[in-house]
mmCIF file of C-alpha atoms in Angstrom:
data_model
loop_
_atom_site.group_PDB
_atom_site.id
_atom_site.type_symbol
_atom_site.label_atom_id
_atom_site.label_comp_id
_atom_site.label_asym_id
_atom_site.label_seq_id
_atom_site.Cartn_x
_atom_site.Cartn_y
_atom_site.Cartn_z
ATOM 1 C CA UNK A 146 -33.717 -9.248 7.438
ATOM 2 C CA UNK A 147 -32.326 -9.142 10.849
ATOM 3 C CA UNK A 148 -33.918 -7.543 14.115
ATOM 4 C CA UNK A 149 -32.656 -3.654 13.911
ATOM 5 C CA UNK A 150 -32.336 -4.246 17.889
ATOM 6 C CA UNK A 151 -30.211 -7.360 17.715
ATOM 7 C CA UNK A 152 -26.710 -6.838 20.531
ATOM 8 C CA UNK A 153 -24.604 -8.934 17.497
ATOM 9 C CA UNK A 154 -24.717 -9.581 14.098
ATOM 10 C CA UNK A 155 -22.407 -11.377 11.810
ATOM 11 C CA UNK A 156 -22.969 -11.742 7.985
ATOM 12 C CA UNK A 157 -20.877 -14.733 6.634
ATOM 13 C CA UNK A 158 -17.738 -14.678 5.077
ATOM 14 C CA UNK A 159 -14.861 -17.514 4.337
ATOM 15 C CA UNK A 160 -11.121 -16.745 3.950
ATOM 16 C CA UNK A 161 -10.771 -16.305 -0.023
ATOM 17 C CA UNK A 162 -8.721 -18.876 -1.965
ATOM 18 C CA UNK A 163 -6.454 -15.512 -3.662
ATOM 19 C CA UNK A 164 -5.780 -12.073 -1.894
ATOM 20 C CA UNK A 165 -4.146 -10.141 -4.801
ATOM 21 C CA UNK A 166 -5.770 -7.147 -4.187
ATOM 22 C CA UNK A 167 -8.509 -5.751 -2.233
ATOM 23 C CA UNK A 168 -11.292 -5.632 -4.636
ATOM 24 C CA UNK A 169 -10.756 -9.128 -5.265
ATOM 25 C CA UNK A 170 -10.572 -10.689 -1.463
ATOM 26 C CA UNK A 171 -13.445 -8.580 -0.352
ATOM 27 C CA UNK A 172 -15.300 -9.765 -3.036
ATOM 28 C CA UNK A 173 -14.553 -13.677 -2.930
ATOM 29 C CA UNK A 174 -14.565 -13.267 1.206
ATOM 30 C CA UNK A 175 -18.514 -12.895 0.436
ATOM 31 C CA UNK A 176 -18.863 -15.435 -2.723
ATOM 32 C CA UNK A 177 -17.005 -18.302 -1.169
ATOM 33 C CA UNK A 178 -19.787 -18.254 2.325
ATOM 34 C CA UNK A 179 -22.518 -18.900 -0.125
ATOM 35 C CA UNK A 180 -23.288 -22.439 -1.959
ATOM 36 C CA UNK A 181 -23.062 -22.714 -6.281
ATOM 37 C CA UNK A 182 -20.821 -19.363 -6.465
ATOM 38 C CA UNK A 183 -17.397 -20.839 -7.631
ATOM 39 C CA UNK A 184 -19.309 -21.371 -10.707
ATOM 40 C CA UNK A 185 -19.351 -17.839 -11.285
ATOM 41 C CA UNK A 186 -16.026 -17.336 -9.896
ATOM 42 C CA UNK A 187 -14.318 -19.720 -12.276
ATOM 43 C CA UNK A 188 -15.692 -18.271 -15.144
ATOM 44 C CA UNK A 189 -14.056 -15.314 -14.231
ATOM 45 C CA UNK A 190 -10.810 -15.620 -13.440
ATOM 46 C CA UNK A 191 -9.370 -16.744 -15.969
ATOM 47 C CA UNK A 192 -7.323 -14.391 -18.543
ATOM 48 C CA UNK A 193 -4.604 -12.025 -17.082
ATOM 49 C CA UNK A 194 -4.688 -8.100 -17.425
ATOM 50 C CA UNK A 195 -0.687 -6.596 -17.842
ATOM 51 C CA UNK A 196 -0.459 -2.452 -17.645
ATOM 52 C CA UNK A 197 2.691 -0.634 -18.525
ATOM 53 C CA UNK A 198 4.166 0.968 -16.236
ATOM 54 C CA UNK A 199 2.594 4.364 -16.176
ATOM 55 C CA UNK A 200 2.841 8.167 -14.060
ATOM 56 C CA UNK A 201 0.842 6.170 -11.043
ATOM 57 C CA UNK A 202 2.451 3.081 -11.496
ATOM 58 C CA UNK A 203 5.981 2.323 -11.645
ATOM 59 C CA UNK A 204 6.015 -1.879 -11.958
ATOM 60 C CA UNK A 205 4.010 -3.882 -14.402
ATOM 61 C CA UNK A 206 0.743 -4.303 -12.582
ATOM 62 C CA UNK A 207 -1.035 -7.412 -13.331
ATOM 63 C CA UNK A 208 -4.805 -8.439 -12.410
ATOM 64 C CA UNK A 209 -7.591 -10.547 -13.436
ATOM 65 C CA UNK A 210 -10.304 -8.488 -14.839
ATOM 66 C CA UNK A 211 -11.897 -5.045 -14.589
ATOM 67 C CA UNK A 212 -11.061 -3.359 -11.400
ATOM 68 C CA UNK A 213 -15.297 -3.164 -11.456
ATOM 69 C CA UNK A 214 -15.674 -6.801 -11.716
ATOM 70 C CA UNK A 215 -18.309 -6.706 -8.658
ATOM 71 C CA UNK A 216 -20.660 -4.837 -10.966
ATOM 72 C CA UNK A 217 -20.905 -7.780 -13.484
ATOM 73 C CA UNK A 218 -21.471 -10.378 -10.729
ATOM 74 C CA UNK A 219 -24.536 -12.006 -10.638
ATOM 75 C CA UNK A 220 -24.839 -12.415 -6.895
ATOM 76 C CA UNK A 221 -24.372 -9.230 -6.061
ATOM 77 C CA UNK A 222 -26.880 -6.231 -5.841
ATOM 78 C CA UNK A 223 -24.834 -3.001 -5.431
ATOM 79 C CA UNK A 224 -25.988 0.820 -3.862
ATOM 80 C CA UNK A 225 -23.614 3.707 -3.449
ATOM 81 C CA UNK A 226 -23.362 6.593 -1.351
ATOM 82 C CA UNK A 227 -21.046 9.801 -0.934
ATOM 83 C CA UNK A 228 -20.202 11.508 2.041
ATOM 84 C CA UNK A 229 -23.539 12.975 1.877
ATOM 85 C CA UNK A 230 -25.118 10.279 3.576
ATOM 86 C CA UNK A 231 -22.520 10.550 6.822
ATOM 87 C CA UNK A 232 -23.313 13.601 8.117
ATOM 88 C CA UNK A 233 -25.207 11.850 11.414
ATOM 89 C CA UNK A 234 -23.727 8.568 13.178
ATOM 90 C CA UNK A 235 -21.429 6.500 11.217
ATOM 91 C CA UNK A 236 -21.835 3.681 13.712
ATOM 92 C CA UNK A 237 -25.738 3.401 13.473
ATOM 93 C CA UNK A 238 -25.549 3.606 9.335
ATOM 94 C CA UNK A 239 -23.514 1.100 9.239
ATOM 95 C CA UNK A 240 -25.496 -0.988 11.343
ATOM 96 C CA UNK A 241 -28.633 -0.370 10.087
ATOM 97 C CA UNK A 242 -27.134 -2.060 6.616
ATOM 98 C CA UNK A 243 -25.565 -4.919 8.464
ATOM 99 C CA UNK A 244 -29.055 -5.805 10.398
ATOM 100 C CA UNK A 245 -30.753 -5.730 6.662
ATOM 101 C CA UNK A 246 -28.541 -8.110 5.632
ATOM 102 C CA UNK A 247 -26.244 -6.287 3.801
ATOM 103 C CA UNK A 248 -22.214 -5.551 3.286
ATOM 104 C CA UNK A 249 -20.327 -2.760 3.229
ATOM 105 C CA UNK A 250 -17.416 -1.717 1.948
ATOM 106 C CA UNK A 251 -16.124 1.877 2.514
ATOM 107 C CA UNK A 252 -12.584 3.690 2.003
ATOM 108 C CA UNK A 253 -11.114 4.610 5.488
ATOM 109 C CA UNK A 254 -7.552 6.182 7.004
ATOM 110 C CA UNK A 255 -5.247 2.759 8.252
ATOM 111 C CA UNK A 256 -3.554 5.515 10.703
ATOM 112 C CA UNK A 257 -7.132 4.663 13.167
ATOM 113 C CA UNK A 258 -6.872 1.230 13.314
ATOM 114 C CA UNK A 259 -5.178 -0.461 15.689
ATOM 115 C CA UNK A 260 -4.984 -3.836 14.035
ATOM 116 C CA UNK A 261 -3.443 -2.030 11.239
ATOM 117 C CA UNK A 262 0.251 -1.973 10.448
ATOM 118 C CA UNK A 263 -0.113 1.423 9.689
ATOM 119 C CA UNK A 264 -1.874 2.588 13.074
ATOM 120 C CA UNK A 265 -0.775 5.952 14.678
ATOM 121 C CA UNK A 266 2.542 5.681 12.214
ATOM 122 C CA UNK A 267 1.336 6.427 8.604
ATOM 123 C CA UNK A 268 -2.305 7.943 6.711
ATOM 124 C CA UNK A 269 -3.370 5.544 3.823
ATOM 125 C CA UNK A 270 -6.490 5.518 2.234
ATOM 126 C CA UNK A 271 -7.642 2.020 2.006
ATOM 127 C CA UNK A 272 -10.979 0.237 1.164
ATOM 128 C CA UNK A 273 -12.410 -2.322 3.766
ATOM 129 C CA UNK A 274 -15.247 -4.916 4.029
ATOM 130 C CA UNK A 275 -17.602 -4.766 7.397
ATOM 131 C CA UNK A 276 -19.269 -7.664 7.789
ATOM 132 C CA UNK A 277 -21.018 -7.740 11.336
ATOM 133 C CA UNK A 278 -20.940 -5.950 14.675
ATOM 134 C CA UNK A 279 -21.377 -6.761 18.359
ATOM 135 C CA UNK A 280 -23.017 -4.123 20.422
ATOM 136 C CA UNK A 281 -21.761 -5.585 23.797
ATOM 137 C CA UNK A 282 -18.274 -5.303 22.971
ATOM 138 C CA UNK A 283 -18.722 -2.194 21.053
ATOM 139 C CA UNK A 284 -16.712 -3.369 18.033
ATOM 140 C CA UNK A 285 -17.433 -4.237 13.753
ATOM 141 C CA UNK A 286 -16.378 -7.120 12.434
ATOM 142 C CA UNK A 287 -13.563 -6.132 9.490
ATOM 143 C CA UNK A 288 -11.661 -7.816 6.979
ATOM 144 C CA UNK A 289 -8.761 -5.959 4.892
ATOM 145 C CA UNK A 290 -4.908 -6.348 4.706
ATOM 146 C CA UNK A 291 -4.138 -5.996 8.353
ATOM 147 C CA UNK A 292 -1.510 -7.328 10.023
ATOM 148 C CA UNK A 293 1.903 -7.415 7.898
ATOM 149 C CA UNK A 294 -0.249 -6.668 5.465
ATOM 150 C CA UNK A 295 -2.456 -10.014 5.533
ATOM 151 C CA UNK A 296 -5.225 -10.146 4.120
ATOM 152 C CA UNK A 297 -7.251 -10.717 8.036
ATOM 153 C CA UNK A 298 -10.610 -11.052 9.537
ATOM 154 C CA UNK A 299 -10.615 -8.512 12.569
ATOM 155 C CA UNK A 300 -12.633 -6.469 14.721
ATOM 156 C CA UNK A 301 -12.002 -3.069 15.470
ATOM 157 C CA UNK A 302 -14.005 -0.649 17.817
ATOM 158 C CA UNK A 303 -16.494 1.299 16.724
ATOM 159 C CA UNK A 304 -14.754 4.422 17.688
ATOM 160 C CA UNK A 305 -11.736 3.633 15.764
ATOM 161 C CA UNK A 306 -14.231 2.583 12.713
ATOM 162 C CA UNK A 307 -15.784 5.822 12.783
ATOM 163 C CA UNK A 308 -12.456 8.141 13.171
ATOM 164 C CA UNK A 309 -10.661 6.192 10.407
ATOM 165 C CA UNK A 310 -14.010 7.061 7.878
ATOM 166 C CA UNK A 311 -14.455 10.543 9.100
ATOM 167 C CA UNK A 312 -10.659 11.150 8.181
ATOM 168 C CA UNK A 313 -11.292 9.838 4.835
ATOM 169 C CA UNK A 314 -14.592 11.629 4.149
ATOM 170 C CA UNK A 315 -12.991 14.864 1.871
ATOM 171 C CA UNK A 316 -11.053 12.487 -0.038
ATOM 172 C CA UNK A 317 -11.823 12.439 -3.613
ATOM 173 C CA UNK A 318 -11.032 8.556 -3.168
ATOM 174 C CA UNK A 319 -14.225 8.224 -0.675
ATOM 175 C CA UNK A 320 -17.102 6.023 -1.533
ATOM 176 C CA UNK A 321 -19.104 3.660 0.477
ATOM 177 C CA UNK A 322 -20.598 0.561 -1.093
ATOM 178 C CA UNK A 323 -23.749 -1.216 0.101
ATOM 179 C CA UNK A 324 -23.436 -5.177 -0.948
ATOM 180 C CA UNK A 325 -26.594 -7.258 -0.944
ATOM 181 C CA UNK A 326 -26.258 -10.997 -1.572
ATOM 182 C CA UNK A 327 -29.056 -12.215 -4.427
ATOM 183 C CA UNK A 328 -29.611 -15.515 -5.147
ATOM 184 C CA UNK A 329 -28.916 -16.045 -8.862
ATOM 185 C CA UNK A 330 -29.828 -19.568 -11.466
ATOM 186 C CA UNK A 331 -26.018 -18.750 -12.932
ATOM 187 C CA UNK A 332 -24.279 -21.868 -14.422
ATOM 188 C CA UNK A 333 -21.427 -22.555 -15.303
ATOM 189 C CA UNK A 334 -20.617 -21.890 -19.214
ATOM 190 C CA UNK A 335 -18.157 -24.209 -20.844
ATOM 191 C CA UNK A 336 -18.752 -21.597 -24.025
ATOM 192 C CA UNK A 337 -17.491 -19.374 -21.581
ATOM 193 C CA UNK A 338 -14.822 -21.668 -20.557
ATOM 194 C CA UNK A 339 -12.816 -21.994 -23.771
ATOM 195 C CA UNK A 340 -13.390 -18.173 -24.822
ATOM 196 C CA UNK A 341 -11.227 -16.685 -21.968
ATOM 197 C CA UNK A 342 -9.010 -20.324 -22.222
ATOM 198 C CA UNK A 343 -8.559 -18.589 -26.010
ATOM 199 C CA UNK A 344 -8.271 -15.128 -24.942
ATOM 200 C CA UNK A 345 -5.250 -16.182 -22.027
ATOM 201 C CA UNK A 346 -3.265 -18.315 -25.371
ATOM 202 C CA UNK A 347 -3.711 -15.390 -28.028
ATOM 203 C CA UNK A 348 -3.593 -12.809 -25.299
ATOM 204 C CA UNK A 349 -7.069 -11.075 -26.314
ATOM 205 C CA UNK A 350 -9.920 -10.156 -24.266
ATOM 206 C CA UNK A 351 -13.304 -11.078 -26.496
ATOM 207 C CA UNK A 352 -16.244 -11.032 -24.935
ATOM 208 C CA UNK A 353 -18.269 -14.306 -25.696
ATOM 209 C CA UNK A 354 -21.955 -13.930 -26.567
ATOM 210 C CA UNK A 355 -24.166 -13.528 -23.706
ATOM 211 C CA UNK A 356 -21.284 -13.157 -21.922
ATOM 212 C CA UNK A 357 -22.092 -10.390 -18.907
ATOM 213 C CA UNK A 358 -19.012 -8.240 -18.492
ATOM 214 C CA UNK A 359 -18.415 -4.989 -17.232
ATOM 215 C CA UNK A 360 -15.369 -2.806 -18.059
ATOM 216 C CA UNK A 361 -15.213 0.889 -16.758
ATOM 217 C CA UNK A 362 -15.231 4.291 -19.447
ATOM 218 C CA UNK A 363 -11.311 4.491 -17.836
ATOM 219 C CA UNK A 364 -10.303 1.128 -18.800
ATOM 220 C CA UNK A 365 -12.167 0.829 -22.240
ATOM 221 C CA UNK A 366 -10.299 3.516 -23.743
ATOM 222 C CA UNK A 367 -7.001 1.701 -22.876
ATOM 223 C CA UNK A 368 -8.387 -1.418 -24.441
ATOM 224 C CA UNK A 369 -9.103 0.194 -27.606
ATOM 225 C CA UNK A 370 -5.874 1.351 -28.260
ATOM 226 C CA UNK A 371 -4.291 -1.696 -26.891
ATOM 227 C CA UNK A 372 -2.543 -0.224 -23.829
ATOM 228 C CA UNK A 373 -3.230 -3.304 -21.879
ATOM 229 C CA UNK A 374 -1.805 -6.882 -22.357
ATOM 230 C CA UNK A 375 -3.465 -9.536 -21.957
ATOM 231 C CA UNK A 376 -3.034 -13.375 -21.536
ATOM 232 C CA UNK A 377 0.236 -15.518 -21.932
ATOM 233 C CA UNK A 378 1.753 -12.357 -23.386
ATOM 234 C CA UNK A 379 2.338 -10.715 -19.869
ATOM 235 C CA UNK A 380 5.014 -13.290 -19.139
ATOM 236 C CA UNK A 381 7.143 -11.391 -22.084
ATOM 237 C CA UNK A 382 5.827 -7.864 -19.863
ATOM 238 C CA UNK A 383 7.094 -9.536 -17.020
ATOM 239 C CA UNK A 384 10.623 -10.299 -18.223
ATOM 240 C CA UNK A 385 10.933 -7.091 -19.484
ATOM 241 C CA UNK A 386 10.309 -5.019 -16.146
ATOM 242 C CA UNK A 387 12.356 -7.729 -14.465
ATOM 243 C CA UNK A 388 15.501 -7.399 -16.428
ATOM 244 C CA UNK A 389 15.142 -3.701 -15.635
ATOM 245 C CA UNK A 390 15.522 -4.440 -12.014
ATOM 246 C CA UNK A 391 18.834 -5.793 -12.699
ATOM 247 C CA UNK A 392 20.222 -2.216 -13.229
ATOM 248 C CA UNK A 393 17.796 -0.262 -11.279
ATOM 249 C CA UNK A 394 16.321 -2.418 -8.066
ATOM 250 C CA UNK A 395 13.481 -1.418 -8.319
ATOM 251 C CA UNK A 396 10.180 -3.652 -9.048
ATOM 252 C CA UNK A 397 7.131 -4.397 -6.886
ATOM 253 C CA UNK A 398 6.739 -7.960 -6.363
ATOM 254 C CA UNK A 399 2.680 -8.121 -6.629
ATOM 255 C CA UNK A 400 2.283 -9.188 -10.033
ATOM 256 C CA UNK A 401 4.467 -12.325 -9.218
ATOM 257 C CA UNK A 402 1.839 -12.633 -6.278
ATOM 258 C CA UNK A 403 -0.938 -12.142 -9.116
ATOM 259 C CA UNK A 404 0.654 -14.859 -11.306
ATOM 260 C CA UNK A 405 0.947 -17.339 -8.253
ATOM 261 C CA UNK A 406 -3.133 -16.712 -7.080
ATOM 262 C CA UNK A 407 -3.906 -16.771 -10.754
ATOM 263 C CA UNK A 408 -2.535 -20.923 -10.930
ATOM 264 C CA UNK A 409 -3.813 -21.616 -7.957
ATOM 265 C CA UNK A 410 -7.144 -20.491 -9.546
ATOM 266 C CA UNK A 411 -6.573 -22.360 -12.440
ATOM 267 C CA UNK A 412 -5.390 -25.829 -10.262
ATOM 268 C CA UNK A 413 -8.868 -24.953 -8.289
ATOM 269 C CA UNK A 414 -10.335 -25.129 -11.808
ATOM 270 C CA UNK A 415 -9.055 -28.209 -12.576
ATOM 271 C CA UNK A 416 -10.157 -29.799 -9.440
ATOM 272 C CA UNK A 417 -14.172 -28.490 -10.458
ATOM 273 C CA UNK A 418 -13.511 -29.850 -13.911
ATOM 274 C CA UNK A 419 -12.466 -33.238 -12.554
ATOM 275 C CA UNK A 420 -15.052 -33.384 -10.319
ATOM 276 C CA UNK A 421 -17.865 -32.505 -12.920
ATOM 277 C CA UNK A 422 -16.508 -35.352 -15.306
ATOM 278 C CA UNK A 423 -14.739 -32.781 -18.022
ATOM 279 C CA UNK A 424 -11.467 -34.350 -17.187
ATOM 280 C CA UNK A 425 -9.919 -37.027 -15.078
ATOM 281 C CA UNK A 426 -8.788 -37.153 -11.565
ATOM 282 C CA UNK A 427 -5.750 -38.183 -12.846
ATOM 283 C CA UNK A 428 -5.467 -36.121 -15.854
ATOM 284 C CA UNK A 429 -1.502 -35.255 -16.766
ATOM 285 C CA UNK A 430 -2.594 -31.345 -16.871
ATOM 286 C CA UNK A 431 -3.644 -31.636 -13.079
ATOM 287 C CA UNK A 432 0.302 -32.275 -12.133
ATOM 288 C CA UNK A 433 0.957 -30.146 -15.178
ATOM 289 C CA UNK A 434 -0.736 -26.674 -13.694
ATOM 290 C CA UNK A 435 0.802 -28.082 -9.797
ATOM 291 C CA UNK A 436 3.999 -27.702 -11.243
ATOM 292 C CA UNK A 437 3.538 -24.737 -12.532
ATOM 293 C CA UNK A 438 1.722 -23.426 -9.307
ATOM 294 C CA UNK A 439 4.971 -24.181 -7.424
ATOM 295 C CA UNK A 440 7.026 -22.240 -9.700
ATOM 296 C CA UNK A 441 5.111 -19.053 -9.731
ATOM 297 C CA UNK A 442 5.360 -19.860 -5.928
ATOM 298 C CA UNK A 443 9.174 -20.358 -6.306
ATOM 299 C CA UNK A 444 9.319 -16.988 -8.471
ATOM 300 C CA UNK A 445 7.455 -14.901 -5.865
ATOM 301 C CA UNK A 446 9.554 -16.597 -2.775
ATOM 302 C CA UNK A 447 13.053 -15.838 -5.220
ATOM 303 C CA UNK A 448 11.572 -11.980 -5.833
ATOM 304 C CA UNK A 449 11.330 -11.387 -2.207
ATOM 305 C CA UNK A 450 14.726 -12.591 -1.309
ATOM 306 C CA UNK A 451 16.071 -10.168 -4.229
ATOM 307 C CA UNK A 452 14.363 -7.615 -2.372
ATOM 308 C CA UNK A 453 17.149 -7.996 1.221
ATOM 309 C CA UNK A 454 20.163 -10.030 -0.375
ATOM 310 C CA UNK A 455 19.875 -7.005 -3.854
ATOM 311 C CA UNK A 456 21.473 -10.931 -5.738
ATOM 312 C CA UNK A 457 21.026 -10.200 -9.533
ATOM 313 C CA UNK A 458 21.177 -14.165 -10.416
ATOM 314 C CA UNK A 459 18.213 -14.734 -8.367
ATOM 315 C CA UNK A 460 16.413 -12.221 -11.029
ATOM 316 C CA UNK A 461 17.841 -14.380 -13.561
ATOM 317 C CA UNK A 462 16.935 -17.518 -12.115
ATOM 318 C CA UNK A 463 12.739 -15.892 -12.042
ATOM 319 C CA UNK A 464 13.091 -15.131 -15.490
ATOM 320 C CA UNK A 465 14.288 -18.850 -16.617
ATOM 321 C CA UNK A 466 11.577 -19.661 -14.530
ATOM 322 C CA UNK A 467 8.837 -17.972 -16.580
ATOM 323 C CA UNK A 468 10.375 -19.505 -19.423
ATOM 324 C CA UNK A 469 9.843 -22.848 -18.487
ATOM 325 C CA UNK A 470 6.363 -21.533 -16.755
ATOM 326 C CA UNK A 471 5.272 -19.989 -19.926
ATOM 327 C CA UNK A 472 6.366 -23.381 -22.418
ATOM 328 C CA UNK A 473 4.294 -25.310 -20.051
ATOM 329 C CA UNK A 474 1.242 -23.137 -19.655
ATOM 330 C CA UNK A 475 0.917 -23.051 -23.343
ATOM 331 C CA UNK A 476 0.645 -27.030 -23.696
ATOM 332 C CA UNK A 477 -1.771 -27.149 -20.664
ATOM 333 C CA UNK A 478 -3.816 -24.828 -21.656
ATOM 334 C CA UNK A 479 -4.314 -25.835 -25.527
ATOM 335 C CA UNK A 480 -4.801 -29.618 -23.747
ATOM 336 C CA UNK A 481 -7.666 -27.719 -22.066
ATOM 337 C CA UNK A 482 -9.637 -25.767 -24.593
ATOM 338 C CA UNK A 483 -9.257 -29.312 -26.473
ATOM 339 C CA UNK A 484 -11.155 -30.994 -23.785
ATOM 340 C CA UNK A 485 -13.048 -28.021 -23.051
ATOM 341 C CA UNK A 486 -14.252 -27.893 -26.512
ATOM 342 C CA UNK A 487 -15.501 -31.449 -27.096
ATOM 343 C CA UNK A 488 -18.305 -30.507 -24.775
ATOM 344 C CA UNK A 489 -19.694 -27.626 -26.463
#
């Protein structure tokens, strides 16, 4: 609990390992301050999530888990509120939650802020974390996808702040989330481990026993009548929207960002297996997933030149890629639940 007349307060945070989407940074931006979390963290982010494209999404979308994956994490104590609760001074709510300790995210207009590449040109809903303020200076301390569309640690003035959430306050989108850090005994679970290892191979998504997960009413619906892919299967999703773009030049490049955070999750795996004795330092599967890190880096890089020189073989050249990608994956990651498995 901090003193409610403190002049600056600052709640930690630490630049996130992958920025694929907002729900994710914010969310790992808190996890990564605090000691024992990547436990949790690699547990988690493991399997892929693939959506057709749909009437709100033309592109396959890819992501790692439930788009309510904060509500299953054990660190993380979570209170809501509605417009309701800012009919007073935005500034001093806020504050009061920062000085008990506690984040908060909140939907608010980019057109307000001026760090924003949207700022007195465009109105975007957008959801982002405040971790601290400073009184003197008059100004919160914000993280969100800022400048070109960074993912960015900022500070913004609390006059902007409060414009930006009172334009946003009769959205249907609004909602303001209160985030309280808990201490939790959480281990890591090498039963865990091999059942999402399984569930990325044979593209499922089976929930071990014991296994805490949360999946929304709007996403388990889906899953029951196997809208979603999931797993090593996306790669096949993947292909398929990208051939499209041959004819049509159209495709978002963000799952190819997903894919390239989702290996460099996987090689920060590794590195936590290593170092807990599961495999060697100099296992062949550590150069194994770097290789295939720098391809899905390659891919993405590739995608984004497609997007100014419009070159159809560089679509071709992603989608031999994935091939190779996807032939590699498969041996690294049946190496894995191998080793995984022995310790069970």
């Amino acid at each position: 609990m901090n003193d409610e007349n403190a002049e600056k307060v600052v709640l930690p945070v630490k630049y996130p390992v992958i920025t694929s989407y907002t729900a994710d940074a914010h969310m790992l931006a808190i996890l990564y301050s605090y000691p024992s979390t990547e436990e949790w963290i690699f547990n988690n982010y493991i399997n892929l999530w693939g959506e057709e494209p749909s009437h709100y999404n033309n592109y396959a979308m890819l992501r790692f888990h439930s788009w309510s994956i904060k509500k299953a994490c054990p660190y993380f104590k979570l209170s809501y509120f509605d417009k309701s609760f800012f009919s007073s001074d935005i500034t001093e709510f806020i504050i009061s939650k920062i000085n008990a300790g506690k984040y908060v995210t909140i939907f608010y207009d980019q057109y307000y802020i001026k760090c924003s590449m949207r700022y007195k040109k465009m109105h975007a809903a957008h959801e982002m974390l405040i971790y601290g303020y400073d009184r003197t200076l008059k100004v919160f301390f914000i993280a969100d996808f800022l400048h070109n569309y960074k993912y960015a640690f900022e500070t913004e003035s609390f006059d902007c702040i409060e414009s930006s959430i009172t334009n946003m306050l009769e959205s249907e989108l609004f909602l303001c989330t209160e985030i309280a850090f808990c201490k939790s005994d959480y281990k890591f679970s090498n039963y865990f481990l091999v059942n999402s290892l399984k569930n990325f191979l044979y593209s499922q998504n089976n929930v071990a026993e014991n296994e805490n997960v949360f999946i929304a009413q709007y996403e388990s619906e889906p899953i029951k009548r196997g809208e979603y892919v999931f797993g090593i299967k996306n790669y096949g999703l993947l292909k398929e929207k990208l051939s499209e773009v041959i004819y049509n030049n159209n495709y978002d490049f963000r799952s190819l960002h997903v894919v390239f955070d989702h290996k460099v999750m996987m090689c920060e795996l590794l590195k936590y297996l290593a170092n807990t004795g599961m495999i060697a330092f100099n296992d062949s599967m550590i150069e194994d997933y770097s290789n295939i890190k720098n391809i899905s880096r390659s891919n993405r890089n590739l995608l984004i030149k497609f997007t100014v020189t419009k070159d159809k073989k560089l679509i071709d050249k992603i989608i031999d890629n994935i091939n190779i990608m996807e032939a590699l994956e498969v041996k690294a990651i049946t190496y894995l639940i191998k080793k995984a498995s022995a310790k069970l």
